[in-house]
């Protein structure tokens, strides 16, 4: 019995370590604690483009932002800039619910290399029969869309990897939808993208955008995170906390009974 318990206790720290190896995110927005209404002016959020519709905060305890069309754009600076260093990557995560999309498609979330401008790593949504597709664009190249139809009015967690590849115009991006594993390669990619535009030398901001009425989606965004490790933007495995609740008290009782 003691040998089996010893093996169990030795395995648990490995599991915990695997789920907490992410670096500190450079941007982490749950929007909780914000006042409902205009996002701009709260906690560093700044207008980058004016429009008829404001980016708004909504919800009660668990708050989120709402995006529509023909509206204001907003940005917030990272806590520290991220240099474009060959061999490294930047990771973006968010909970996204698309409530309406247009056939033309448009981007609504991206990163920036200057405060309020230079929109990189653009996340798109466009309508299709039965729902919508997510799409990606670098800064000005062609937009590539996924082929798996996603449902409107359904919350999806996205994790987007931007790999900084040596050389010019050859960075890559990988979009995951509802990833379940904190090891990136164990997840199935929704979409792969290769850059054709010049890459920035530094990244400074997270941006929210509301495009034209004929192209922009209507969506809500929550848990918007940018980090330098994949584990920054992927939720902890759902079963881990439940397993530890049962195992740790059992271990404690067994130790006392030795």
Coordinates of C-alpha atoms in Angstrom, one line a residue:
X1 CA 0.0 0.0 0.0
X2 CA 2.8 2.4 0.9
X3 CA 4.5 1.8 -2.4
X4 CA 1.3 2.6 -4.3
X5 CA 0.7 5.8 -2.3
X6 CA 4.3 6.8 -2.9
X7 CA 3.8 6.4 -6.6
X8 CA 0.6 8.4 -6.5
X9 CA 2.0 11.3 -4.6
X10 CA 5.1 11.4 -6.8
X11 CA 2.9 11.7 -9.9
X12 CA 0.7 14.5 -8.7
X13 CA 3.3 17.3 -8.7
X14 CA 4.1 16.5 -12.4
X15 CA 0.4 17.0 -13.3
X16 CA 0.2 20.3 -11.4
X17 CA 3.4 21.5 -13.0
X18 CA 2.2 20.7 -16.5
X19 CA -0.9 22.9 -16.0
X20 CA 0.9 25.9 -14.6
X21 CA 4.0 26.4 -16.7
X22 CA 2.7 29.5 -18.6
X23 CA 4.6 32.8 -18.3
X24 CA 2.8 35.8 -16.9
X25 CA 0.6 37.1 -19.7
X26 CA 1.4 40.5 -21.2
X27 CA -2.4 41.2 -21.5
X28 CA -5.2 39.7 -19.5
X29 CA -8.8 41.0 -19.7
X30 CA -11.8 39.4 -18.0
X31 CA -13.7 42.8 -18.0
X32 CA -15.0 41.8 -14.5
X33 CA -15.3 44.8 -12.2
X34 CA -15.9 47.2 -15.2
X35 CA -18.9 49.5 -15.3
X36 CA -21.5 48.5 -18.0
X37 CA -21.4 50.9 -20.9
X38 CA -18.6 52.4 -23.0
X39 CA -15.4 50.4 -22.7
X40 CA -13.2 53.3 -23.7
X41 CA -11.9 55.2 -20.7
X42 CA -11.9 52.2 -18.4
X43 CA -8.6 50.6 -17.2
X44 CA -6.5 52.0 -20.0
X45 CA -8.8 51.2 -23.0
X46 CA -8.4 54.0 -25.6
X47 CA -10.3 54.8 -28.8
X48 CA -8.3 54.2 -32.0
X49 CA -11.2 55.0 -34.4
X50 CA -14.5 56.8 -33.7
X51 CA -17.8 55.4 -34.9
X52 CA -21.5 55.4 -34.3
X53 CA -21.5 52.5 -32.0
X54 CA -19.3 52.3 -28.9
X55 CA -17.5 49.1 -27.8
X56 CA -19.6 48.3 -24.7
X57 CA -19.2 46.3 -21.5
X58 CA -22.2 44.2 -20.5
X59 CA -23.2 41.4 -18.1
X60 CA -23.6 41.2 -14.4
X61 CA -20.9 39.3 -12.4
X62 CA -19.2 37.7 -15.4
X63 CA -18.8 40.6 -17.7
X64 CA -17.8 40.8 -21.4
X65 CA -17.6 43.3 -24.2
X66 CA -20.0 43.5 -27.2
X67 CA -19.0 44.4 -30.7
X68 CA -21.3 45.4 -33.5
X69 CA -20.8 47.2 -36.8
X70 CA -20.1 50.8 -38.0
X71 CA -18.5 51.5 -34.6
X72 CA -15.7 52.6 -32.5
X73 CA -12.4 50.7 -32.3
X74 CA -10.5 50.4 -29.1
X75 CA -7.0 49.3 -27.9
X76 CA -5.2 48.7 -24.7
X77 CA -1.4 48.5 -24.2
X78 CA 0.4 45.3 -23.1
X79 CA 2.0 45.4 -19.7
X80 CA 5.3 44.9 -21.5
X81 CA 6.1 44.9 -25.2
X82 CA 6.8 41.7 -27.1
X83 CA 9.8 41.8 -29.5
X84 CA 9.6 39.8 -32.7
X85 CA 12.5 37.5 -32.0
X86 CA 13.1 34.6 -34.4
X87 CA 12.2 31.3 -32.9
X88 CA 9.7 32.7 -30.4
X89 CA 6.0 33.1 -30.6
X90 CA 3.1 35.1 -29.2
X91 CA -0.2 33.5 -28.2
X92 CA -3.7 35.0 -28.1
X93 CA -6.8 33.5 -26.4
X94 CA -10.4 34.6 -26.0
X95 CA -13.9 33.4 -25.4
X96 CA -15.9 34.4 -28.5
X97 CA -19.6 34.2 -29.3
X98 CA -20.6 35.3 -32.8
X99 CA -24.2 36.2 -32.9
X100 CA -24.3 37.4 -36.6
X101 CA -21.9 37.4 -39.5
X102 CA -21.9 38.8 -43.0
X103 CA -21.0 37.1 -46.3
X104 CA -18.1 39.5 -46.9
X105 CA -16.4 38.8 -43.6
X106 CA -14.4 41.2 -41.5
X107 CA -11.9 41.2 -38.7
X108 CA -12.8 42.2 -35.2
X109 CA -9.8 41.3 -33.0
X110 CA -6.1 41.8 -33.6
X111 CA -2.7 42.8 -32.1
X112 CA -0.9 46.0 -32.9
X113 CA 2.7 47.2 -33.2
X114 CA 1.9 50.8 -32.4
X115 CA -0.6 52.4 -30.0
X116 CA -3.9 52.5 -31.8
X117 CA -2.6 51.4 -35.2
X118 CA -0.8 48.9 -37.5
X119 CA -3.2 45.9 -37.1
X120 CA -1.5 42.5 -37.2
X121 CA -2.8 38.9 -36.6
X122 CA -6.3 39.7 -37.7
X123 CA -9.1 37.4 -36.6
X124 CA -12.1 37.3 -39.0
X125 CA -15.6 35.9 -39.1
X126 CA -17.8 35.5 -42.1
X127 CA -21.2 33.8 -42.6
X128 CA -21.8 30.5 -44.4
X129 CA -24.7 28.2 -44.7
X130 CA -25.5 26.9 -41.2
X131 CA -23.2 29.3 -39.3
X132 CA -19.9 31.0 -39.8
X133 CA -16.2 30.5 -40.4
X134 CA -13.2 32.0 -38.5
X135 CA -10.5 33.4 -40.7
X136 CA -7.0 34.8 -40.4
X137 CA -5.0 37.6 -42.1
X138 CA -1.5 39.0 -41.4
X139 CA -1.5 42.8 -41.9
X140 CA -2.5 43.1 -45.6
X141 CA -2.3 39.7 -47.3
X142 CA -5.1 37.4 -48.4
X143 CA -7.6 36.3 -45.8
X144 CA -7.8 32.5 -45.3
X145 CA -10.9 30.9 -43.7
X146 CA -11.4 27.6 -42.0
X147 CA -13.6 25.0 -43.5
X148 CA -15.4 23.7 -40.4
X149 CA -18.7 25.4 -39.9
X150 CA -19.2 26.9 -36.5
X151 CA -22.5 27.8 -34.9
X152 CA -23.9 31.2 -34.2
X153 CA -24.8 32.1 -30.6
X154 CA -22.3 29.5 -29.3
X155 CA -19.3 30.4 -27.1
X156 CA -16.0 29.2 -28.5
X157 CA -12.6 29.5 -26.9
X158 CA -9.9 30.3 -29.4
X159 CA -6.2 29.9 -29.0
X160 CA -4.1 31.6 -31.7
X161 CA -0.4 30.9 -32.1
X162 CA 1.8 33.3 -34.1
X163 CA 5.2 31.8 -34.7
X164 CA 8.1 34.2 -35.4
X165 CA 10.0 32.4 -38.2
X166 CA 13.5 33.5 -39.3
X167 CA 13.5 35.3 -42.6
X168 CA 11.1 37.8 -44.2
X169 CA 7.4 37.3 -44.8
X170 CA 7.2 33.7 -43.6
X171 CA 5.8 33.8 -40.1
X172 CA 3.1 31.2 -39.4
X173 CA -0.2 31.3 -37.5
X174 CA -2.2 28.4 -36.1
X175 CA -5.8 28.9 -34.9
X176 CA -7.3 26.3 -32.5
X177 CA -11.0 26.3 -31.6
X178 CA -11.9 24.8 -28.2
X179 CA -8.4 23.3 -27.6
X180 CA -8.5 20.7 -24.8
X181 CA -4.8 20.0 -24.2
X182 CA -2.1 22.4 -22.8
X183 CA 0.4 20.7 -25.1
X184 CA -0.1 22.6 -28.3
X185 CA 0.8 19.8 -30.7
X186 CA -1.8 17.6 -29.1
X187 CA -4.7 19.8 -30.4
X188 CA -6.2 19.8 -33.8
X189 CA -5.7 23.0 -35.8
X190 CA -8.8 24.7 -37.1
X191 CA -6.8 26.8 -39.5
X192 CA -3.1 27.3 -40.6
X193 CA -1.8 30.5 -42.1
X194 CA 1.5 31.7 -43.6
X195 CA 2.4 35.3 -43.7
X196 CA 3.0 37.1 -47.0
X197 CA 3.3 40.6 -45.5
X198 CA 6.3 42.1 -43.8
X199 CA 6.4 41.2 -40.1
X200 CA 6.6 43.8 -37.3
X201 CA 9.6 44.2 -35.1
X202 CA 7.6 44.7 -31.9
X203 CA 4.0 44.2 -30.6
X204 CA 2.5 46.6 -28.1
X205 CA -1.3 46.4 -28.0
X206 CA -4.5 44.3 -28.1
X207 CA -7.2 45.7 -30.3
X208 CA -11.0 45.4 -30.7
X209 CA -12.6 46.5 -34.0
X210 CA -16.1 47.2 -35.3
X211 CA -16.1 47.2 -39.1
X212 CA -18.7 48.1 -41.7
X213 CA -22.4 47.0 -41.5
X214 CA -22.0 45.0 -44.7
X215 CA -19.0 43.0 -43.5
X216 CA -18.5 43.1 -39.7
X217 CA -19.7 40.3 -37.4
X218 CA -21.7 41.0 -34.2
X219 CA -19.9 39.2 -31.3
X220 CA -19.1 39.2 -27.6
X221 CA -15.6 38.8 -26.3
X222 CA -14.5 37.6 -22.8
X223 CA -11.2 36.4 -21.2
X224 CA -9.0 38.1 -23.8
X225 CA -5.4 37.1 -23.1
X226 CA -2.1 37.6 -24.8
X227 CA 1.0 35.8 -23.6
X228 CA 4.3 34.2 -24.6
X229 CA 3.4 30.6 -23.7
X230 CA 0.6 28.4 -25.1
X231 CA -0.4 27.6 -21.5
X232 CA -1.2 31.3 -21.0
X233 CA -4.2 31.1 -23.4
X234 CA -5.5 27.6 -22.9
X235 CA -7.8 26.8 -19.9
X236 CA -6.5 24.3 -17.4
X237 CA -7.8 20.8 -18.1
X238 CA -11.3 20.5 -16.8
X239 CA -10.7 17.3 -14.9
X240 CA -7.6 18.4 -13.0
X241 CA -9.2 20.4 -10.2
X242 CA -11.9 17.8 -9.7
X243 CA -9.3 15.0 -9.5
X244 CA -7.1 16.9 -6.9
X245 CA -10.1 17.6 -4.7
X246 CA -10.6 13.9 -4.2
X247 CA -7.0 12.7 -4.3
X248 CA -5.3 15.2 -1.9
X249 CA -7.6 14.6 1.1
X250 CA -7.2 10.9 0.5
X251 CA -3.4 11.2 0.6
X252 CA -3.6 13.3 3.8
X253 CA -5.7 10.6 5.5
X254 CA -3.4 7.8 4.4
X255 CA -0.3 9.6 5.7
X256 CA -1.8 10.1 9.1
X257 CA -2.8 6.4 9.3
X258 CA 0.8 5.2 8.7

